[in-house]
Short mmCIF file of C-alpha atoms and ligand atoms in Angstrom, two decimals:
data_model
loop_
_atom_site.label_atom_id
_atom_site.label_comp_id
_atom_site.label_asym_id
_atom_site.label_seq_id
_atom_site.Cartn_x
_atom_site.Cartn_y
_atom_site.Cartn_z
CA UNK A 46 0.00 0.00 0.00
CA UNK A 47 1.27 3.53 -0.81
CA UNK A 48 1.00 6.58 1.43
CA UNK A 49 -1.90 7.96 -0.65
CA UNK A 50 -3.82 4.69 -0.24
CA UNK A 51 -3.17 4.71 3.50
CA UNK A 52 -4.33 8.32 3.86
CA UNK A 53 -7.35 7.51 1.69
CA UNK A 54 -8.59 5.22 4.45
CA UNK A 55 -8.83 8.07 6.97
CA UNK A 56 -11.63 10.66 7.18
CA UNK A 57 -9.60 13.67 6.02
CA UNK A 58 -11.38 16.85 4.90
CA UNK A 59 -10.10 16.52 1.29
CA UNK A 60 -7.41 14.73 -0.71
CA UNK A 61 -3.85 14.88 0.61
CA UNK A 62 -1.41 16.88 -1.52
CA UNK A 63 1.81 16.43 0.48
CA UNK A 64 3.31 14.21 3.16
CA UNK A 65 6.74 15.06 4.63
CA UNK A 66 8.81 13.66 7.53
CA UNK A 67 8.23 15.78 10.64
CA UNK A 68 9.40 16.32 14.24
CA UNK A 69 12.11 14.93 16.51
CA UNK A 70 10.54 11.85 18.09
CA UNK A 71 12.82 8.88 18.76
CA UNK A 72 10.21 6.14 18.41
CA UNK A 73 7.48 6.56 15.77
CA UNK A 74 7.87 7.69 12.15
CA UNK A 75 6.04 11.00 11.95
CA UNK A 76 4.85 12.86 8.81
CA UNK A 77 3.09 16.16 8.23
CA UNK A 78 0.22 15.82 5.74
CA UNK A 79 -1.45 18.74 3.96
CA UNK A 80 -4.72 18.39 2.08
CA UNK A 81 -6.18 20.25 -0.92
CA UNK A 82 -8.12 22.48 1.46
CA UNK A 83 -4.89 23.35 3.28
CA UNK A 84 -5.80 21.38 6.40
CA UNK A 85 -2.84 19.72 8.12
CA UNK A 86 -2.66 16.35 9.84
CA UNK A 87 0.00 14.24 11.52
CA UNK A 88 0.43 10.74 10.06
CA UNK A 89 2.42 8.27 12.16
CA UNK A 90 3.69 4.76 11.64
CA UNK A 91 3.97 3.33 15.12
CA UNK A 92 7.18 1.61 16.13
CA UNK A 93 6.60 -2.14 16.25
CA UNK A 94 9.92 -2.53 18.06
CA UNK A 95 8.43 -0.47 20.93
CA UNK A 96 4.71 -1.30 20.73
CA UNK A 97 3.70 -4.93 20.43
CA UNK A 98 -0.08 -4.35 20.57
CA UNK A 99 -1.09 -1.24 18.65
CA UNK A 100 -4.89 -1.90 18.76
CA UNK A 101 -4.64 -1.96 22.58
CA UNK A 102 -2.53 1.21 22.56
CA UNK A 103 -5.08 3.03 20.38
CA UNK A 104 -7.88 1.86 22.68
CA UNK A 105 -6.02 3.51 25.57
CA UNK A 106 -5.63 6.77 23.65
CA UNK A 107 -9.28 6.88 22.54
CA UNK A 108 -10.43 6.16 26.08
CA UNK A 109 -8.24 8.88 27.59
CA UNK A 110 -9.25 11.40 24.90
CA UNK A 111 -12.99 10.70 25.42
CA UNK A 112 -12.64 10.95 29.20
CA UNK A 113 -10.70 14.22 29.18
CA UNK A 114 -12.99 15.70 26.52
CA UNK A 115 -16.09 14.90 28.61
CA UNK A 116 -14.44 16.43 31.68
CA UNK A 117 -13.48 19.58 29.80
CA UNK A 118 -17.03 19.94 28.39
CA UNK A 119 -18.55 19.49 31.85
CA UNK A 120 -16.23 22.16 33.26
CA UNK A 121 -16.47 24.47 30.21
CA UNK A 122 -12.69 24.39 29.77
CA UNK A 123 -10.58 23.51 26.70
CA UNK A 124 -9.55 19.90 26.24
CA UNK A 125 -5.77 19.44 26.17
CA UNK A 126 -5.52 16.18 24.23
CA UNK A 127 -6.23 15.45 20.55
CA UNK A 128 -8.49 12.52 19.61
CA UNK A 129 -7.35 10.24 16.75
CA UNK A 130 -8.89 10.82 13.29
CA UNK A 131 -11.12 7.87 12.41
CA UNK A 132 -10.94 5.71 9.32
CA UNK A 133 -13.87 5.32 6.92
CA UNK A 134 -14.88 2.16 8.79
CA UNK A 135 -14.68 3.73 12.25
CA UNK A 136 -11.25 2.46 13.31
CA UNK A 137 -8.44 4.56 14.79
CA UNK A 138 -5.60 2.96 12.81
CA UNK A 139 -4.82 1.20 9.55
CA UNK A 140 -2.77 -1.98 9.54
CA UNK A 141 -0.64 -2.21 6.40
CA UNK A 142 0.61 -5.75 5.88
CA UNK A 143 2.57 -5.19 2.66
CA UNK A 144 4.98 -2.33 2.06
CA UNK A 145 4.23 -0.03 -0.88
CA UNK A 146 6.61 1.99 -3.06
CA UNK A 147 6.77 4.84 -0.51
CA UNK A 148 5.37 3.35 2.69
CA UNK A 149 6.67 0.63 5.00
CA UNK A 150 4.34 -2.03 6.38
CA UNK A 151 3.01 -1.41 9.88
CA UNK A 152 0.34 0.37 11.88
CA UNK A 153 -0.59 3.91 10.84
CA UNK A 154 -2.68 6.56 12.61
CA UNK A 155 -3.68 10.14 11.90
CA UNK A 156 -4.11 13.02 14.37
CA UNK A 157 -5.26 16.57 13.62
CA UNK A 158 -2.24 18.88 13.38
CA UNK A 159 -2.28 21.42 16.22
CA UNK A 160 -2.21 24.75 14.38
CA UNK A 161 -0.70 27.85 16.03
CA UNK A 162 1.33 25.67 18.34
CA UNK A 163 5.02 25.44 19.16
CA UNK A 164 6.95 22.37 20.21
CA UNK A 165 10.17 23.13 22.09
CA UNK A 166 13.36 21.13 22.55
CA UNK A 167 14.31 23.39 25.46
CA UNK A 168 12.39 26.05 27.37
CA UNK A 169 12.95 29.55 25.97
CA UNK A 170 11.72 31.17 29.20
CA UNK A 171 10.80 30.19 32.75
CA UNK A 172 7.15 30.50 31.77
CA UNK A 173 7.53 27.86 29.00
CA UNK A 174 8.81 25.37 31.52
CA UNK A 175 6.20 26.36 34.10
CA UNK A 176 3.52 25.63 31.48
CA UNK A 177 5.07 22.20 30.92
CA UNK A 178 4.72 21.55 34.66
CA UNK A 179 1.07 22.66 34.57
CA UNK A 180 0.53 20.41 31.53
CA UNK A 181 1.74 17.20 33.13
CA UNK A 182 0.66 18.02 36.71
CA UNK A 183 -2.89 18.69 35.50
CA UNK A 184 -2.79 15.60 33.27
CA UNK A 185 -2.16 13.35 36.30
CA UNK A 186 -4.72 15.20 38.44
CA UNK A 187 -7.45 14.97 35.83
CA UNK A 188 -6.87 11.27 35.32
CA UNK A 189 -7.01 10.52 39.06
CA UNK A 190 -10.55 9.12 38.64
CA UNK A 191 -9.89 7.37 35.30
CA UNK A 192 -10.67 3.62 35.49
CA UNK A 193 -7.01 2.56 35.52
CA UNK A 194 -7.91 -1.14 35.33
CA UNK A 195 -9.19 -0.58 31.75
CA UNK A 196 -5.78 0.61 30.54
CA UNK A 197 -3.57 -1.82 28.62
CA UNK A 198 0.11 -1.89 29.53
CA UNK A 199 1.47 -0.78 26.13
CA UNK A 200 5.08 -1.48 27.14
CA UNK A 201 5.19 -3.86 30.10
CA UNK A 202 7.49 -2.67 32.91
CA UNK A 203 8.18 0.55 31.02
CA UNK A 204 9.47 2.46 34.05
CA UNK A 205 10.32 -0.51 36.24
CA UNK A 206 13.96 0.43 36.81
CA UNK A 207 15.07 -2.96 38.25
CA UNK A 208 13.57 -4.62 35.17
CA UNK A 209 15.50 -2.21 32.95
CA UNK A 210 18.64 -3.37 34.78
CA UNK A 211 17.64 -7.01 34.22
CA UNK A 212 17.42 -6.40 30.46
CA UNK A 213 20.73 -4.50 30.58
CA UNK A 214 22.47 -7.49 32.26
CA UNK A 215 21.04 -9.94 29.71
CA UNK A 216 22.04 -7.72 26.78
CA UNK A 217 25.53 -7.21 28.20
CA UNK A 218 26.10 -10.97 28.51
CA UNK A 219 24.88 -11.52 24.92
CA UNK A 220 27.04 -8.69 23.59
CA UNK A 221 30.15 -10.12 25.25
CA UNK A 222 29.60 -13.41 23.41
CA UNK A 223 28.91 -11.78 20.03
CA UNK A 224 32.06 -10.84 18.05
CA UNK A 225 30.18 -8.02 16.28
CA UNK A 226 28.93 -6.45 19.50
CA UNK A 227 31.86 -7.18 21.86
CA UNK A 228 33.78 -4.00 20.82
CA UNK A 229 30.76 -2.02 22.01
CA UNK A 230 31.18 -3.51 25.50
CA UNK A 231 34.80 -2.33 25.56
CA UNK A 232 33.83 1.17 24.33
CA UNK A 233 31.26 1.47 27.11
CA UNK A 234 33.26 0.00 29.99
CA UNK A 235 33.21 3.20 32.12
CA UNK A 236 29.46 3.63 31.62
CA UNK A 237 28.84 -0.04 32.49
CA UNK A 238 30.79 0.42 35.71
CA UNK A 239 28.88 3.62 36.52
CA UNK A 240 25.44 2.04 36.20
CA UNK A 241 26.47 -1.13 38.08
CA UNK A 242 27.66 0.96 41.04
CA UNK A 243 24.17 2.47 41.26
CA UNK A 244 22.03 -0.61 40.68
CA UNK A 245 20.88 -1.19 44.23
CA UNK A 246 19.71 2.35 44.93
CA UNK A 247 18.06 2.59 41.50
CA UNK A 248 15.38 0.12 42.65
CA UNK A 249 14.13 2.23 45.56
CA UNK A 250 11.09 3.80 43.88
CA UNK A 251 9.92 0.52 42.37
CA UNK A 252 10.23 -1.14 45.82
CA UNK A 253 8.11 1.61 47.35
CA UNK A 254 5.56 1.18 44.55
CA UNK A 255 5.44 -2.58 45.07
CA UNK A 256 4.96 -2.16 48.83
CA UNK A 257 2.17 0.37 48.25
CA UNK A 258 4.05 3.17 50.04
CA UNK A 259 4.03 5.14 46.78
CA UNK A 260 0.64 5.32 45.01
CA UNK A 261 0.22 4.00 41.48
CA UNK A 262 -1.54 6.66 39.38
CA UNK A 263 -2.50 7.01 35.72
CA UNK A 264 0.57 8.74 34.32
CA UNK A 265 1.88 9.87 30.92
CA UNK A 266 5.28 8.18 31.20
CA UNK A 267 7.01 10.17 28.45
CA UNK A 268 6.95 13.73 29.71
CA UNK A 269 9.55 15.42 27.55
CA UNK A 270 9.04 19.08 26.78
CA UNK A 271 8.60 18.15 23.11
CA UNK A 272 5.54 16.11 24.05
CA UNK A 273 3.76 19.35 25.00
CA UNK A 274 2.46 21.88 22.47
CA UNK A 275 2.18 25.51 23.57
CA UNK A 276 0.06 28.22 21.95
CA UNK A 277 2.45 30.20 19.72
CA UNK A 278 0.98 33.53 20.85
CA UNK A 279 0.04 33.15 24.50
CA UNK A 280 2.69 30.44 25.16
CA UNK A 281 0.12 28.67 27.36
CA UNK A 282 -0.57 24.94 27.26
CA UNK A 283 -2.45 23.77 24.15
CA UNK A 284 -1.98 19.99 24.04
CA UNK A 285 -0.25 17.12 25.74
CA UNK A 286 0.74 14.74 22.92
CA UNK A 287 2.44 11.34 22.54
CA UNK A 288 -0.07 9.41 24.64
CA UNK A 289 1.36 6.01 23.60
CA UNK A 290 2.66 5.22 27.06
CA UNK A 291 -0.23 6.44 29.23
CA UNK A 292 -0.43 3.65 31.79
CA UNK A 293 -0.52 3.14 35.55
CA UNK A 294 2.78 4.44 36.91
CA UNK A 295 4.49 6.72 39.43
CA UNK A 296 4.04 10.50 39.48
CA UNK A 297 7.75 10.70 40.35
CA UNK A 298 8.80 9.37 36.94
CA UNK A 299 6.59 11.90 35.11
CA UNK A 300 7.96 14.71 37.25
CA UNK A 301 11.51 13.40 36.92
CA UNK A 302 11.45 13.02 33.16
CA UNK A 303 10.43 16.66 32.73
CA UNK A 304 13.34 17.76 34.93
CA UNK A 305 15.72 15.42 33.10
CA UNK A 306 14.89 16.90 29.72
CA UNK A 307 13.79 20.46 30.43
CA UNK A 308 16.06 21.52 33.32
CA UNK A 309 19.19 20.15 31.66
CA UNK A 310 21.69 22.77 30.52
CA UNK A 311 22.52 20.74 27.39
CA UNK A 312 20.80 18.54 24.84
CA UNK A 313 20.05 14.90 25.57
CA UNK A 314 22.91 13.87 23.26
CA UNK A 315 25.48 16.57 24.18
CA UNK A 316 29.01 15.21 23.75
CA UNK A 317 30.80 17.94 25.75
CA UNK A 318 29.94 16.59 29.17
CA UNK A 319 31.28 19.70 30.93
CA UNK A 320 28.12 21.42 29.61
CA UNK A 321 25.71 18.89 31.12
CA UNK A 322 24.13 20.02 34.38
CA UNK A 323 20.76 20.29 36.06
CA UNK A 324 19.79 23.97 36.29
CA UNK A 325 18.46 24.52 39.80
CA UNK A 326 16.55 27.65 38.85
CA UNK A 327 14.60 25.72 36.18
CA UNK A 328 14.24 22.89 38.70
CA UNK A 329 12.52 25.33 41.06
CA UNK A 330 10.31 26.84 38.35
CA UNK A 331 9.10 23.41 37.27
CA UNK A 332 8.65 22.05 40.79
CA UNK A 333 6.50 25.05 41.73
CA UNK A 334 4.17 24.45 38.76
CA UNK A 335 4.01 20.72 39.41
CA UNK A 336 3.20 21.10 43.12
CA UNK A 337 0.49 23.63 42.25
CA UNK A 338 -1.19 21.55 39.57
CA UNK A 339 -0.70 17.91 40.57
CA UNK A 340 -3.30 17.65 43.30
CA UNK A 341 -3.11 15.17 46.15
CA UNK A 342 0.58 14.28 46.07
CA UNK A 343 1.50 12.47 49.28
CA UNK A 344 4.26 13.68 51.63
CA UNK A 345 6.44 10.76 50.51
CA UNK A 346 5.95 11.63 46.83
CA UNK A 347 6.94 15.24 47.52
CA UNK A 348 9.95 14.19 49.56
CA UNK A 349 11.15 11.86 46.82
CA UNK A 350 10.85 14.28 43.87
CA UNK A 351 14.67 14.63 43.57
CA UNK A 352 14.96 10.84 43.62
CA UNK A 353 12.40 10.72 40.78
CA UNK A 354 14.55 13.04 38.65
CA UNK A 355 17.74 11.13 39.37
CA UNK A 356 16.20 7.67 38.93
CA UNK A 357 14.58 8.34 35.55
CA UNK A 358 17.77 9.97 34.28
CA UNK A 359 19.82 6.96 35.35
CA UNK A 360 17.15 4.62 33.93
CA UNK A 361 17.30 6.34 30.54
CA UNK A 362 21.11 6.17 30.67
CA UNK A 363 20.73 2.40 31.22
CA UNK A 364 18.22 2.17 28.33
CA UNK A 365 20.51 4.05 25.89
CA UNK A 366 23.43 1.88 27.05
CA UNK A 367 21.39 -1.30 26.56
CA UNK A 368 20.36 -0.23 23.06
CA UNK A 369 24.00 0.55 22.24
CA UNK A 370 25.04 -2.93 23.43
CA UNK A 371 22.14 -4.44 21.47
CA UNK A 372 23.23 -2.87 18.15
CA UNK A 373 20.88 0.19 18.17
CA UNK A 374 17.51 -1.46 17.61
CA UNK A 375 15.07 0.57 19.67
CA UNK A 376 15.84 4.31 19.54
CA UNK A 377 16.13 6.07 16.18
CA UNK A 378 19.78 7.17 15.86
CA UNK A 379 21.33 9.81 13.62
CA UNK A 380 24.91 8.44 13.54
CA UNK A 381 26.89 5.42 14.80
CA UNK A 382 27.60 5.91 18.49
CA UNK A 383 24.55 8.18 19.02
CA UNK A 384 23.11 5.94 21.73
CA UNK A 385 26.45 5.81 23.56
CA UNK A 386 26.70 9.62 23.43
CA UNK A 387 23.16 9.89 24.76
CA UNK A 388 24.00 7.42 27.52
CA UNK A 389 27.09 9.41 28.55
CA UNK A 390 25.16 12.65 28.68
CA UNK A 391 22.35 11.11 30.77
CA UNK A 392 24.82 9.58 33.22
CA UNK A 393 26.63 12.92 33.58
CA UNK A 394 23.28 14.53 34.31
CA UNK A 395 22.36 11.85 36.87
CA UNK A 396 25.71 12.45 38.60
CA UNK A 397 25.08 16.19 38.73
CA UNK A 398 21.66 15.49 40.27
CA UNK A 399 23.34 13.34 42.92
CA UNK A 400 25.71 16.20 43.74
CA UNK A 401 22.78 18.65 43.95
CA UNK A 402 20.45 16.39 45.95
CA UNK A 403 20.57 18.47 49.15
CA UNK A 404 19.99 21.73 47.28
CA UNK A 405 17.02 20.18 45.51
CA UNK A 406 15.61 19.03 48.84
CA UNK A 407 15.91 22.56 50.24
CA UNK A 408 14.06 24.02 47.25
CA UNK A 409 11.28 21.47 47.69
CA UNK A 410 11.04 22.17 51.43
CA UNK A 411 10.72 25.90 50.72
CA UNK A 412 8.06 25.38 48.05
CA UNK A 413 6.00 22.85 49.98
CA UNK A 414 6.25 24.74 53.27
CA UNK A 415 7.94 21.84 55.11
P1 LIG B 254 7.40 9.98 19.13
O1 LIG B 254 6.75 8.94 19.97
O2 LIG B 254 8.22 9.42 18.06
O3 LIG B 254 8.10 10.98 19.98
P2 LIG B 254 5.31 12.02 18.85
O4 LIG B 254 3.88 11.59 18.88
O5 LIG B 254 5.84 12.67 20.07
O6 LIG B 254 6.18 10.74 18.40
O7 LIG B 254 5.50 13.00 17.59
C1 LIG B 254 6.76 13.47 17.21
C2 LIG B 254 6.75 14.99 17.04
O8 LIG B 254 5.76 15.35 16.04
C3 LIG B 254 6.35 15.78 18.28
O9 LIG B 254 7.44 16.01 19.13
C4 LIG B 254 5.79 17.07 17.67
O10 LIG B 254 6.83 17.93 17.27
C5 LIG B 254 5.13 16.57 16.40
N1 LIG B 254 3.68 16.31 16.59
C6 LIG B 254 3.12 15.13 16.93
N2 LIG B 254 1.77 15.24 16.98
C7 LIG B 254 1.47 16.51 16.64
C8 LIG B 254 0.24 17.26 16.46
N3 LIG B 254 -0.94 16.67 16.64
N4 LIG B 254 0.31 18.56 16.10
C9 LIG B 254 1.52 19.15 15.90
N5 LIG B 254 2.70 18.52 16.03
C10 LIG B 254 2.69 17.21 16.39
C1 LIG B 255 11.40 8.24 23.59
O1 LIG B 255 8.92 8.91 21.78
P1 LIG B 255 9.79 9.99 22.37
O2 LIG B 255 10.90 10.44 21.50
O3 LIG B 255 8.91 11.09 22.91
C2 LIG B 255 11.06 7.16 24.61
C3 LIG B 255 11.15 7.74 26.02
C4 LIG B 255 12.53 8.31 26.27
C5 LIG B 255 12.83 9.35 25.19
C6 LIG B 255 14.23 9.91 25.31
C7 LIG B 255 8.09 4.93 24.02
O4 LIG B 255 10.45 9.27 23.67
O5 LIG B 255 10.90 6.72 26.99
O6 LIG B 255 12.60 8.92 27.54
O7 LIG B 255 12.69 8.78 23.87
N1 LIG B 255 9.72 6.65 24.37
C8 LIG B 255 9.48 5.33 24.33
O8 LIG B 255 14.33 11.02 24.52
O9 LIG B 255 10.35 4.49 24.57
MG1 LIG B 256 7.38 12.30 21.41
#
């Protein structure tokens, strides 16, 4: 099937006239589609490496979109998620079993393009980052009464850090035995040592979740700044996007992933590690917005916010390292060694967060009045 045939199966307002690669996501293949009437849509081929059950994933997204839309209507407020565009036969995706001349096989979906929006790779002002905090804090709050038991786990154990370590160990052993991958083990020996030294502590949040001391909530699980769209004029929240990983999880990972990405002084793949730090001013700006908007956080959740930031940063370092050792199968990479560079930058950031733990705690105590 070709791209035009695929798009022809969705209820667009008129015929598509162009379809171009778009955005900076690491997982799905994303395209910007424009129709004869000038209406724009996002077409995505979902990563089958990441998502093993796309129908279940789309059921999650439709359910969340319906729920938040009903809530917004009842409260007379704007809805901050975009529902999928349906196909002619009422589905939310098209499954292409045979590749066409310009389209790979796989699962495709269409979403309305958010006009007059901006998507940032780093905050351009404190207010941008504050809005990101409001976006994800409100998202968790509004989903507090969502029937969590109806959600499918789109990636099992997605933010189960001990399980990420288990996969890392398995991959490391396989890489050592594989002549093609063994040089990658040697290249990453310092990073391997770094993550092994931290393995025990990295399991703390999962232990507290398992024991029930930390509440499981419906969370977004991929809270990068570029998964929020702001209004290009008011710079206020327009949409939370990338709902593929909405599942039961810990608020601390959602909070932490925003800090990891948005409060970092360098890009996720910065190679000059002397530039990689956690900016405590941005940390404070974000934490203020999150505490204001994420209602009902427990004292333990608030106390462990710095641990959330450090743990998810270390976890992502472990995931990039694992993908490097596995031959770069999961994350889209732009050059050989990209995953190892990303790993190094994340581990440098996690180390900086360890150094700044006490300062972070003080900021949180000030903000929460403890
Ligand atoms: P991935 O899982 O690969 O990150 P995303 O769903 O986040 O995929 O989409 C990738 C990028 O495409 C986003 O970061 C954003 O820039 C852009 N994008 C996605 N959906 C929309 C939309 N509905 N309107 C405008 N831009 C979008
Ligand atoms: C991926 O899909 P995207 O690019 O928003 C990944 C996240 C990582 C992130 C690192 C489903 O997010 O878990 O934190 O890359 N998403 C998935 O940039 O694995
Ligand atoms: Mg994304």
